[in-house]
mmCIF file of C-alpha atoms in Angstrom:
data_model
loop_
_atom_site.group_PDB
_atom_site.id
_atom_site.type_symbol
_atom_site.label_atom_id
_atom_site.label_comp_id
_atom_site.label_asym_id
_atom_site.label_seq_id
_atom_site.Cartn_x
_atom_site.Cartn_y
_atom_site.Cartn_z
ATOM 1 C CA MET T 10 -25.541 15.018 -41.087
ATOM 2 C CA PRO T 11 -27.263 12.206 -39.152
ATOM 3 C CA SER T 12 -29.015 12.917 -35.862
ATOM 4 C CA PHE T 13 -27.925 11.264 -32.636
ATOM 5 C CA ASP T 14 -30.872 8.846 -32.804
ATOM 6 C CA THR T 15 -29.920 7.862 -36.347
ATOM 7 C CA LEU T 16 -26.285 7.357 -35.343
ATOM 8 C CA LEU T 17 -27.302 5.298 -32.325
ATOM 9 C CA ARG T 18 -29.594 3.047 -34.397
ATOM 10 C CA GLU T 19 -26.812 2.514 -36.917
ATOM 11 C CA LEU T 20 -24.274 1.689 -34.204
ATOM 12 C CA ARG T 21 -26.678 -0.609 -32.392
ATOM 13 C CA GLY T 22 -27.282 -2.487 -35.601
ATOM 14 C CA HIS T 23 -23.569 -3.303 -35.791
ATOM 15 C CA THR T 24 -22.985 -3.774 -32.067
ATOM 16 C CA PRO T 25 -22.886 -7.252 -30.483
ATOM 17 C CA GLU T 26 -25.200 -7.261 -27.478
ATOM 18 C CA ILE T 27 -26.100 -9.664 -24.699
ATOM 19 C CA ASP T 28 -29.176 -9.552 -22.488
ATOM 20 C CA SER T 29 -29.110 -9.843 -18.705
ATOM 21 C CA PRO T 30 -30.336 -13.467 -18.372
ATOM 22 C CA SER T 31 -27.761 -14.665 -20.928
ATOM 23 C CA LEU T 32 -24.960 -12.788 -19.172
ATOM 24 C CA SER T 33 -26.045 -14.246 -15.827
ATOM 25 C CA ALA T 34 -25.977 -17.731 -17.339
ATOM 26 C CA GLU T 35 -22.433 -17.193 -18.616
ATOM 27 C CA ILE T 36 -21.319 -16.071 -15.183
ATOM 28 C CA GLU T 37 -22.961 -19.080 -13.540
ATOM 29 C CA ALA T 38 -21.277 -21.384 -16.060
ATOM 30 C CA GLY T 39 -17.853 -20.043 -15.089
ATOM 31 C CA THR T 40 -17.144 -18.201 -18.353
ATOM 32 C CA ARG T 41 -17.279 -14.800 -16.732
ATOM 33 C CA PRO T 42 -16.277 -11.874 -18.969
ATOM 34 C CA VAL T 43 -14.830 -8.620 -17.667
ATOM 35 C CA LEU T 44 -17.828 -6.487 -16.659
ATOM 36 C CA LEU T 45 -17.030 -2.867 -17.507
ATOM 37 C CA ASP T 46 -19.252 -0.217 -15.905
ATOM 38 C CA VAL T 47 -18.981 3.094 -17.827
ATOM 39 C CA ARG T 48 -21.517 5.068 -15.761
ATOM 40 C CA GLU T 49 -20.724 8.245 -13.878
ATOM 41 C CA PRO T 50 -19.503 7.976 -10.242
ATOM 42 C CA ASP T 51 -22.860 9.062 -8.774
ATOM 43 C CA GLU T 52 -24.639 6.319 -10.746
ATOM 44 C CA HIS T 53 -22.010 3.751 -9.811
ATOM 45 C CA ALA T 54 -22.550 4.599 -6.138
ATOM 46 C CA GLN T 55 -26.217 3.565 -6.418
ATOM 47 C CA GLY T 56 -25.395 -0.048 -7.209
ATOM 48 C CA VAL T 57 -23.273 -2.325 -9.410
ATOM 49 C CA ILE T 58 -23.181 -5.799 -10.865
ATOM 50 C CA PRO T 59 -20.850 -7.708 -8.486
ATOM 51 C CA GLY T 60 -17.260 -7.869 -9.639
ATOM 52 C CA SER T 61 -17.511 -4.982 -12.102
ATOM 53 C CA LEU T 62 -14.638 -2.785 -13.211
ATOM 54 C CA HIS T 63 -15.618 0.899 -13.127
ATOM 55 C CA ILE T 64 -14.233 3.408 -15.638
ATOM 56 C CA PRO T 65 -16.499 6.426 -16.273
ATOM 57 C CA ARG T 66 -17.216 6.932 -19.980
ATOM 58 C CA GLY T 67 -15.286 10.215 -20.054
ATOM 59 C CA TYR T 68 -12.081 8.463 -18.946
ATOM 60 C CA LEU T 69 -12.489 5.255 -20.937
ATOM 61 C CA GLU T 70 -9.952 5.870 -23.711
ATOM 62 C CA MET T 71 -7.353 7.166 -21.247
ATOM 63 C CA ARG T 72 -7.626 4.366 -18.706
ATOM 64 C CA ILE T 73 -8.765 1.196 -20.439
ATOM 65 C CA GLU T 74 -5.313 -0.029 -21.491
ATOM 66 C CA GLY T 75 -4.051 0.200 -17.924
ATOM 67 C CA ARG T 76 -7.006 -1.795 -16.591
ATOM 68 C CA ILE T 77 -7.575 -4.342 -19.402
ATOM 69 C CA ALA T 78 -4.271 -4.948 -21.124
ATOM 70 C CA ASP T 79 -5.400 -8.034 -23.072
ATOM 71 C CA ARG T 80 -7.319 -6.794 -26.115
ATOM 72 C CA THR T 81 -8.671 -10.292 -26.772
ATOM 73 C CA ALA T 82 -10.250 -10.649 -23.323
ATOM 74 C CA PRO T 83 -14.058 -11.010 -23.317
ATOM 75 C CA VAL T 84 -15.607 -7.742 -22.128
ATOM 76 C CA VAL T 85 -19.242 -6.808 -21.518
ATOM 77 C CA VAL T 86 -19.827 -3.058 -21.222
ATOM 78 C CA TYR T 87 -22.800 -1.679 -19.356
ATOM 79 C CA CYS T 88 -24.260 1.723 -18.517
ATOM 80 C CA ALA T 89 -27.642 2.629 -17.036
ATOM 81 C CA ALA T 90 -29.911 1.683 -19.926
ATOM 82 C CA GLY T 91 -27.699 0.478 -22.780
ATOM 83 C CA THR T 92 -27.008 3.677 -24.732
ATOM 84 C CA ARG T 93 -23.592 4.869 -23.526
ATOM 85 C CA SER T 94 -22.330 1.306 -23.578
ATOM 86 C CA VAL T 95 -22.950 1.180 -27.334
ATOM 87 C CA LEU T 96 -20.917 4.358 -27.809
ATOM 88 C CA ALA T 97 -18.205 3.026 -25.486
ATOM 89 C CA LEU T 98 -18.061 -0.169 -27.514
ATOM 90 C CA ARG T 99 -17.222 1.768 -30.661
ATOM 91 C CA SER T 100 -14.222 3.315 -28.861
ATOM 92 C CA LEU T 101 -13.043 -0.074 -27.618
ATOM 93 C CA ILE T 102 -13.239 -1.567 -31.102
ATOM 94 C CA GLU T 103 -11.274 1.387 -32.491
ATOM 95 C CA LEU T 104 -8.644 0.747 -29.803
ATOM 96 C CA GLY T 105 -8.284 -2.849 -30.963
ATOM 97 C CA TYR T 106 -10.470 -4.773 -28.482
ATOM 98 C CA THR T 107 -11.869 -7.735 -30.388
ATOM 99 C CA ASN T 108 -14.215 -9.548 -27.991
ATOM 100 C CA VAL T 109 -16.580 -6.878 -26.683
ATOM 101 C CA ARG T 110 -20.344 -6.758 -26.204
ATOM 102 C CA SER T 111 -22.859 -4.312 -24.810
ATOM 103 C CA LEU T 112 -25.359 -5.258 -22.093
ATOM 104 C CA SER T 113 -28.773 -4.477 -23.568
ATOM 105 C CA GLY T 114 -30.953 -2.662 -21.069
ATOM 106 C CA GLY T 115 -27.890 -1.825 -18.977
ATOM 107 C CA PHE T 116 -27.839 -1.956 -15.195
ATOM 108 C CA ASN T 117 -31.512 -1.021 -15.016
ATOM 109 C CA GLY T 118 -32.390 -4.083 -17.078
ATOM 110 C CA TRP T 119 -30.190 -6.250 -14.875
ATOM 111 C CA LYS T 120 -32.044 -5.088 -11.755
ATOM 112 C CA LYS T 121 -35.468 -5.501 -13.371
ATOM 113 C CA ALA T 122 -34.560 -9.092 -14.187
ATOM 114 C CA GLY T 123 -34.119 -9.699 -10.453
ATOM 115 C CA LEU T 124 -30.428 -10.509 -10.791
ATOM 116 C CA PRO T 125 -27.957 -9.873 -7.923
ATOM 117 C CA TRP T 126 -26.397 -6.460 -7.464
ATOM 118 C CA GLU T 127 -24.569 -4.755 -4.635
ATOM 119 C CA GLN T 128 -24.025 -1.351 -3.137
ATOM 120 C CA PRO T 129 -20.353 -0.439 -3.586
ATOM 121 C CA ILE T 130 -18.293 1.080 -0.838
ATOM 122 C CA THR T 131 -17.348 4.505 -2.135
ATOM 123 C CA LEU T 132 -15.444 7.574 -1.083
ATOM 124 C CA ARG T 133 -17.243 10.533 0.456
ATOM 125 C CA ALA T 134 -17.251 13.744 -1.588
ATOM 126 C CA ASP T 135 -14.507 15.252 0.575
ATOM 127 C CA GLN T 136 -12.442 12.085 0.196
ATOM 128 C CA GLU T 137 -12.853 12.140 -3.567
ATOM 129 C CA ALA T 138 -11.289 15.609 -3.549
ATOM 130 C CA ARG T 139 -8.524 14.677 -1.090
ATOM 131 C CA TYR T 140 -7.434 11.517 -2.896
ATOM 132 C CA SER T 141 -8.184 12.599 -6.485
ATOM 133 C CA ARG T 142 -4.530 12.377 -7.553
ATOM 134 C CA HIS T 143 -4.507 8.761 -6.380
ATOM 135 C CA THR T 144 -7.802 7.714 -7.909
ATOM 136 C CA MET T 145 -6.879 9.036 -11.345
ATOM 137 C CA LEU T 146 -3.963 6.588 -11.413
ATOM 138 C CA PRO T 147 -5.274 3.408 -13.090
ATOM 139 C CA GLU T 148 -2.983 1.324 -10.877
ATOM 140 C CA VAL T 149 -4.674 2.738 -7.756
ATOM 141 C CA GLY T 150 -8.130 3.974 -8.673
ATOM 142 C CA MET T 151 -11.106 4.042 -6.336
ATOM 143 C CA ALA T 152 -10.612 0.405 -5.314
ATOM 144 C CA GLY T 153 -6.986 0.988 -4.357
ATOM 145 C CA GLN T 154 -7.798 4.056 -2.308
ATOM 146 C CA LEU T 155 -10.517 2.190 -0.463
ATOM 147 C CA ARG T 156 -7.979 -0.560 0.215
ATOM 148 C CA LEU T 157 -5.572 1.987 1.698
ATOM 149 C CA LEU T 158 -8.314 3.373 3.925
ATOM 150 C CA ALA T 159 -8.948 -0.158 5.205
ATOM 151 C CA SER T 160 -5.230 -0.863 5.769
ATOM 152 C CA LYS T 161 -3.241 -0.902 9.002
ATOM 153 C CA VAL T 162 0.453 -0.043 9.289
ATOM 154 C CA LEU T 163 2.614 -0.160 12.416
ATOM 155 C CA CYS T 164 5.507 2.279 12.769
ATOM 156 C CA ILE T 165 8.229 1.167 15.158
ATOM 157 C CA GLY T 166 9.446 4.500 16.496
ATOM 158 C CA ALA T 167 8.239 8.081 16.133
ATOM 159 C CA GLY T 168 11.701 9.457 15.449
ATOM 160 C CA GLY T 169 13.721 10.297 12.373
ATOM 161 C CA LEU T 170 12.414 7.468 10.175
ATOM 162 C CA GLY T 171 8.981 7.148 11.744
ATOM 163 C CA SER T 172 8.260 10.843 11.199
ATOM 164 C CA PRO T 173 8.305 11.052 7.387
ATOM 165 C CA SER T 174 7.033 7.513 6.850
ATOM 166 C CA SER T 175 3.993 7.964 9.095
ATOM 167 C CA MET T 176 3.220 11.415 7.688
ATOM 168 C CA TYR T 177 3.206 10.215 4.090
ATOM 169 C CA LEU T 178 1.187 7.143 5.010
ATOM 170 C CA ALA T 179 -1.356 9.404 6.697
ATOM 171 C CA ALA T 180 -1.424 11.748 3.708
ATOM 172 C CA ALA T 181 -1.972 8.758 1.404
ATOM 173 C CA GLY T 182 -5.015 7.712 3.430
ATOM 174 C CA VAL T 183 -3.787 4.617 5.242
ATOM 175 C CA GLY T 184 -6.716 4.219 7.594
ATOM 176 C CA ARG T 185 -4.975 3.038 10.749
ATOM 177 C CA ILE T 186 -1.434 3.874 11.821
ATOM 178 C CA GLY T 187 0.062 2.433 14.969
ATOM 179 C CA VAL T 188 2.978 4.267 16.575
ATOM 180 C CA ILE T 189 5.230 2.595 19.146
ATOM 181 C CA ASP T 190 7.495 4.892 21.161
ATOM 182 C CA ASP T 191 8.032 5.387 24.901
ATOM 183 C CA ASP T 192 10.075 8.602 24.641
ATOM 184 C CA VAL T 193 9.198 12.289 24.962
ATOM 185 C CA VAL T 194 10.028 15.082 22.535
ATOM 186 C CA ASP T 195 13.440 16.620 23.133
ATOM 187 C CA ALA T 196 14.929 19.727 21.531
ATOM 188 C CA SER T 197 17.647 17.598 19.933
ATOM 189 C CA ASN T 198 14.956 15.640 18.039
ATOM 190 C CA LEU T 199 13.668 18.633 16.096
ATOM 191 C CA GLN T 200 16.576 18.733 13.628
ATOM 192 C CA ARG T 201 15.133 15.647 11.877
ATOM 193 C CA GLN T 202 11.943 14.379 13.583
ATOM 194 C CA ILE T 203 9.359 16.418 11.703
ATOM 195 C CA LEU T 204 6.384 14.833 13.487
ATOM 196 C CA HIS T 205 7.166 17.077 16.422
ATOM 197 C CA ALA T 206 7.414 20.804 17.105
ATOM 198 C CA THR T 207 9.079 23.226 19.519
ATOM 199 C CA ASP T 208 5.921 23.770 21.549
ATOM 200 C CA ARG T 209 5.710 20.024 22.191
ATOM 201 C CA ILE T 210 9.057 19.586 23.917
ATOM 202 C CA GLY T 211 8.415 17.313 26.891
ATOM 203 C CA MET T 212 5.253 15.820 25.324
ATOM 204 C CA ALA T 213 5.054 12.068 24.767
ATOM 205 C CA LYS T 214 6.080 11.345 21.191
ATOM 206 C CA VAL T 215 3.019 9.206 20.530
ATOM 207 C CA ASP T 216 0.773 12.102 21.580
ATOM 208 C CA SER T 217 2.713 14.507 19.402
ATOM 209 C CA ALA T 218 2.497 12.038 16.509
ATOM 210 C CA GLU T 219 -1.262 11.769 16.890
ATOM 211 C CA THR T 220 -1.615 15.565 16.818
ATOM 212 C CA THR T 221 0.382 15.836 13.597
ATOM 213 C CA LEU T 222 -1.121 12.854 11.776
ATOM 214 C CA ARG T 223 -4.719 13.654 12.674
ATOM 215 C CA GLY T 224 -4.126 17.287 11.750
ATOM 216 C CA LEU T 225 -2.813 16.164 8.387
ATOM 217 C CA ASN T 226 -5.663 13.738 7.697
ATOM 218 C CA PRO T 227 -8.697 13.268 9.962
ATOM 219 C CA ASP T 228 -9.547 10.022 8.111
ATOM 220 C CA VAL T 229 -6.635 8.351 9.891
ATOM 221 C CA LYS T 230 -6.974 6.601 13.238
ATOM 222 C CA VAL T 231 -3.770 6.678 15.280
ATOM 223 C CA ASP T 232 -3.070 3.839 17.712
ATOM 224 C CA LYS T 233 -0.735 5.156 20.409
ATOM 225 C CA HIS T 234 1.522 2.555 22.005
ATOM 226 C CA ARG T 235 3.573 4.387 24.612
ATOM 227 C CA THR T 236 5.825 1.511 25.418
ATOM 228 C CA ARG T 237 8.979 -0.242 24.318
ATOM 229 C CA ILE T 238 8.412 -3.225 22.099
ATOM 230 C CA SER T 239 9.692 -6.357 23.826
ATOM 231 C CA SER T 240 9.480 -10.117 23.633
ATOM 232 C CA ASP T 241 6.517 -9.915 26.011
ATOM 233 C CA ASN T 242 4.334 -7.617 23.886
ATOM 234 C CA ALA T 243 5.679 -7.887 20.315
ATOM 235 C CA LEU T 244 3.258 -10.536 19.075
ATOM 236 C CA GLU T 245 0.255 -8.589 20.325
ATOM 237 C CA LEU T 246 1.532 -5.275 18.964
ATOM 238 C CA ILE T 247 2.534 -6.479 15.503
ATOM 239 C CA GLY T 248 -0.265 -9.003 15.030
ATOM 240 C CA GLY T 249 -2.967 -6.411 14.356
ATOM 241 C CA TYR T 250 -1.279 -4.726 11.387
ATOM 242 C CA ASP T 251 -0.759 -5.458 7.696
ATOM 243 C CA VAL T 252 2.732 -3.981 7.273
ATOM 244 C CA VAL T 253 5.481 -3.025 9.733
ATOM 245 C CA ILE T 254 7.692 0.034 9.244
ATOM 246 C CA ASP T 255 10.931 -0.622 11.133
ATOM 247 C CA GLY T 256 12.367 2.703 12.221
ATOM 248 C CA ALA T 257 14.193 1.303 15.256
ATOM 249 C CA ASP T 258 17.541 2.784 16.215
ATOM 250 C CA ASN T 259 19.042 -0.296 17.861
ATOM 251 C CA PHE T 260 19.907 -3.852 16.869
ATOM 252 C CA ALA T 261 17.980 -5.548 19.659
ATOM 253 C CA THR T 262 14.667 -4.118 18.436
ATOM 254 C CA ARG T 263 15.459 -4.907 14.798
ATOM 255 C CA TYR T 264 16.127 -8.575 15.572
ATOM 256 C CA LEU T 265 12.964 -8.748 17.663
ATOM 257 C CA VAL T 266 10.826 -7.173 14.939
ATOM 258 C CA ASN T 267 12.321 -9.541 12.369
ATOM 259 C CA ASP T 268 11.655 -12.675 14.404
ATOM 260 C CA CYS T 269 8.154 -11.646 15.444
ATOM 261 C CA ALA T 270 7.171 -10.638 11.894
ATOM 262 C CA LEU T 271 8.454 -13.944 10.527
ATOM 263 C CA LYS T 272 6.467 -15.827 13.151
ATOM 264 C CA LEU T 273 3.307 -13.904 12.209
ATOM 265 C CA GLY T 274 3.898 -13.729 8.443
ATOM 266 C CA LYS T 275 4.018 -9.921 8.303
ATOM 267 C CA PRO T 276 6.162 -7.926 5.832
ATOM 268 C CA VAL T 277 8.679 -5.459 7.277
ATOM 269 C CA VAL T 278 9.968 -2.337 5.537
ATOM 270 C CA HIS T 279 13.369 -1.825 7.136
ATOM 271 C CA ALA T 280 15.594 1.245 7.039
ATOM 272 C CA SER T 281 18.596 2.436 8.986
ATOM 273 C CA ILE T 282 20.642 5.643 8.958
ATOM 274 C CA PHE T 283 24.191 6.520 9.976
ATOM 275 C CA ARG T 284 25.832 9.924 9.543
ATOM 276 C CA PHE T 285 25.393 10.522 5.785
ATOM 277 C CA GLU T 286 24.302 7.054 4.668
ATOM 278 C CA GLY T 287 20.986 5.227 4.660
ATOM 279 C CA GLN T 288 19.975 1.637 3.931
ATOM 280 C CA LEU T 289 16.582 0.302 2.902
ATOM 281 C CA THR T 290 15.094 -3.109 2.147
ATOM 282 C CA VAL T 291 11.904 -5.139 2.494
ATOM 283 C CA PHE T 292 11.692 -8.380 4.424
ATOM 284 C CA PRO T 293 8.691 -10.069 2.792
ATOM 285 C CA ALA T 294 5.837 -11.875 4.478
ATOM 286 C CA SER T 295 7.009 -15.018 2.688
ATOM 287 C CA GLY T 296 9.961 -14.903 5.063
ATOM 288 C CA SER T 297 13.198 -14.752 3.132
ATOM 289 C CA PRO T 298 15.675 -13.251 2.971
ATOM 290 C CA CYS T 299 15.274 -11.791 6.443
ATOM 291 C CA TYR T 300 17.193 -9.456 8.740
ATOM 292 C CA ARG T 301 19.280 -12.320 10.104
ATOM 293 C CA CYS T 302 20.365 -13.149 6.546
ATOM 294 C CA LEU T 303 21.653 -9.572 6.307
ATOM 295 C CA TYR T 304 23.161 -9.497 9.814
ATOM 296 C CA PRO T 305 23.656 -13.041 11.165
ATOM 297 C CA GLN T 306 25.262 -11.528 14.269
ATOM 298 C CA PRO T 307 24.990 -8.005 15.687
ATOM 299 C CA PRO T 308 28.142 -5.939 15.217
ATOM 300 C CA PRO T 309 30.127 -4.867 18.291
ATOM 301 C CA ALA T 310 28.701 -1.730 19.873
ATOM 302 C CA GLU T 311 31.851 0.268 19.099
ATOM 303 C CA GLU T 312 31.375 -0.455 15.381
ATOM 304 C CA ALA T 313 27.729 0.653 15.297
ATOM 305 C CA PRO T 314 27.311 3.868 17.300
ATOM 306 C CA SER T 315 23.867 5.416 17.503
ATOM 307 C CA CYS T 316 22.892 8.762 15.989
ATOM 308 C CA ALA T 317 23.232 10.269 19.455
ATOM 309 C CA GLU T 318 26.856 9.135 19.480
ATOM 310 C CA ALA T 319 27.873 9.626 15.834
ATOM 311 C CA GLY T 320 25.420 12.245 14.552
ATOM 312 C CA VAL T 321 23.236 12.181 11.444
ATOM 313 C CA LEU T 322 22.450 14.613 8.645
ATOM 314 C CA GLY T 323 18.967 15.885 9.487
ATOM 315 C CA VAL T 324 17.457 15.423 6.027
ATOM 316 C CA LEU T 325 18.755 11.861 5.593
ATOM 317 C CA PRO T 326 15.975 10.111 7.567
ATOM 318 C CA GLY T 327 13.486 12.146 5.540
ATOM 319 C CA ALA T 328 14.718 10.587 2.308
ATOM 320 C CA MET T 329 14.783 7.067 3.745
ATOM 321 C CA GLY T 330 11.452 7.403 5.565
ATOM 322 C CA VAL T 331 9.672 8.534 2.405
ATOM 323 C CA LEU T 332 11.070 5.489 0.608
ATOM 324 C CA GLN T 333 9.806 3.301 3.452
ATOM 325 C CA ALA T 334 6.310 4.756 3.022
ATOM 326 C CA THR T 335 6.551 4.120 -0.718
ATOM 327 C CA GLU T 336 7.421 0.451 -0.210
ATOM 328 C CA ALA T 337 4.635 0.070 2.355
ATOM 329 C CA ILE T 338 2.029 1.486 -0.038
ATOM 330 C CA LYS T 339 3.270 -0.818 -2.806
ATOM 331 C CA LEU T 340 2.871 -3.782 -0.447
ATOM 332 C CA LEU T 341 -0.640 -2.724 0.568
ATOM 333 C CA LEU T 342 -1.759 -2.276 -3.045
ATOM 334 C CA GLY T 343 0.240 -5.110 -4.599
ATOM 335 C CA LEU T 344 2.004 -2.714 -6.959
ATOM 336 C CA GLY T 345 5.351 -2.989 -8.704
ATOM 337 C CA ASP T 346 8.453 -4.716 -7.424
ATOM 338 C CA THR T 347 9.388 -4.256 -3.789
ATOM 339 C CA LEU T 348 12.928 -4.182 -2.422
ATOM 340 C CA ALA T 349 12.618 -7.749 -1.126
ATOM 341 C CA GLY T 350 15.950 -9.446 -1.812
ATOM 342 C CA ARG T 351 17.650 -6.115 -2.513
ATOM 343 C CA LEU T 352 19.403 -3.624 -0.255
ATOM 344 C CA LEU T 353 19.291 -0.010 -1.394
ATOM 345 C CA VAL T 354 22.197 2.063 -0.064
ATOM 346 C CA TYR T 355 22.048 5.857 -0.286
ATOM 347 C CA ASP T 356 25.138 8.030 0.068
ATOM 348 C CA ALA T 357 23.888 11.571 0.649
ATOM 349 C CA LEU T 358 27.309 13.190 0.212
ATOM 350 C CA LYS T 359 27.826 11.635 -3.215
ATOM 351 C CA ALA T 360 24.116 11.783 -4.157
ATOM 352 C CA ARG T 361 24.386 8.146 -5.179
ATOM 353 C CA PHE T 362 22.224 5.057 -4.784
ATOM 354 C CA ARG T 363 23.713 1.568 -4.893
ATOM 355 C CA GLU T 364 21.769 -1.671 -4.988
ATOM 356 C CA LEU T 365 23.117 -4.834 -3.393
ATOM 357 C CA LYS T 366 21.692 -8.313 -3.789
ATOM 358 C CA LEU T 367 20.423 -9.944 -0.605
ATOM 359 C CA ARG T 368 20.441 -13.718 -0.614
ATOM 360 C CA ARG T 369 18.618 -16.058 1.687
ATOM 361 C CA ASP T 370 20.914 -17.986 4.007
ATOM 362 C CA PRO T 371 19.865 -21.672 3.914
ATOM 363 C CA ALA T 372 21.254 -21.996 7.442
ATOM 364 C CA CYS T 373 19.426 -18.918 8.774
ATOM 365 C CA PRO T 374 17.915 -19.796 12.176
ATOM 366 C CA THR T 375 14.669 -17.968 11.402
ATOM 367 C CA CYS T 376 14.050 -18.399 7.651
ATOM 368 C CA GLY T 377 16.460 -21.153 6.628
ATOM 369 C CA ASP T 378 15.772 -24.623 5.320
ATOM 370 C CA GLY T 379 13.414 -26.649 7.473
ATOM 371 C CA VAL T 380 12.629 -23.810 9.923
ATOM 372 C CA ASP T 381 9.066 -23.844 11.262
ATOM 373 C CA ARG T 382 8.421 -20.127 11.519
ATOM 374 C CA THR T 383 5.467 -20.603 13.834
ATOM 375 C CA LYS T 384 7.867 -22.027 16.430
ATOM 376 C CA ILE T 385 10.384 -19.157 16.391
ATOM 377 C CA ALA T 386 11.169 -18.325 20.002
ATOM 378 C CA LEU T 387 11.399 -14.670 21.005
ATOM 379 C CA ILE T 388 14.569 -14.428 23.083
ATOM 380 C CA ASP T 389 16.264 -11.852 25.286
ATOM 381 C CA TYR T 390 17.463 -9.626 22.443
ATOM 382 C CA GLU T 391 19.355 -7.199 24.650
ATOM 383 C CA GLN T 392 21.475 -10.074 25.900
ATOM 384 C CA PHE T 393 21.846 -11.454 22.372
ATOM 385 C CA CYS T 394 23.138 -8.120 21.060
ATOM 386 C CA ALA T 395 25.439 -7.653 24.060
ATOM 387 C CA GLY T 396 27.310 -10.788 23.008
ATOM 388 C CA PRO T 397 29.165 -13.225 25.258
ATOM 389 C CA LYS T 398 30.623 -11.825 28.453
ATOM 390 C CA HIS T 399 34.374 -12.225 28.979
#
């Protein structure tokens, strides 16, 4: 049975290698291969070749197909000194990768050659434990989790929809969550608004939200906006965030959020609830279709009573709010297909989801043909939703 040294010499003799100066020249010439770092996380944290993809050697076979789907893509594997990369290369070849090389001398050789390297931004040890179920997903990984921690989401409302959406965003590690609400906690809220608690009745909802979200995840910064969003402050409030969660309970606010987000190029994850039914869609940053394509005119007040007037099943906003958080995370990470252009309708009594196609209205006043979104005027939305006076 051969020793490890014998095996390594044999493998190295059949392994295509590239030295650091040659690799640097390829990168400078614009023929950059995928740089695959197979070192352990503690080594990776000490420095990397810029633009590297990190998969620890122990996870290579499990994760490589999700990170490098094209088996013909040029790949250069590196470790600390050029030993583990040779072993990793054998696994890649066995998996069908046909254009792979090992970096002789590894990262240490790269540094000794005076070539550029960088210190990666990494998770703290406690964060690695907290977000471990995220980072083991190839589609998220360390880079995705760091992106979430750097992200900013604004929740319009700290009520039935804002409660579950903000809590799951906080749990996921979204680094900054803004909460807009000017109300205080009432006993009637507690049947569905799980951000709040009995001992907080009378407390401002934004303060109660901060207590819950920070208690759930101290990594999260909570921006408290104890105000009503209006045409006067909407641009300032929405402008500082990456994604907007629309949990408003009235048409005036929904139209305002739509118009302001279009003007600023911000995506909106919209949901609404009524008795036993919920609706969910995404209005993309690209601008169409938008809320006015779905509702060109607000319905008469008697046809759209609020939850306070018509009631709502307490668990319904939980289901819809969790879906809102899901769509927001997908937007932040660039994952999957969002609900843009689709309306998801949930009937809780029948336990049934239906999907409806949303089409852009070419004549839409805010996203239609020829509309300059930067010139969208924010109007008096209360008056707009009240309709003409007779």
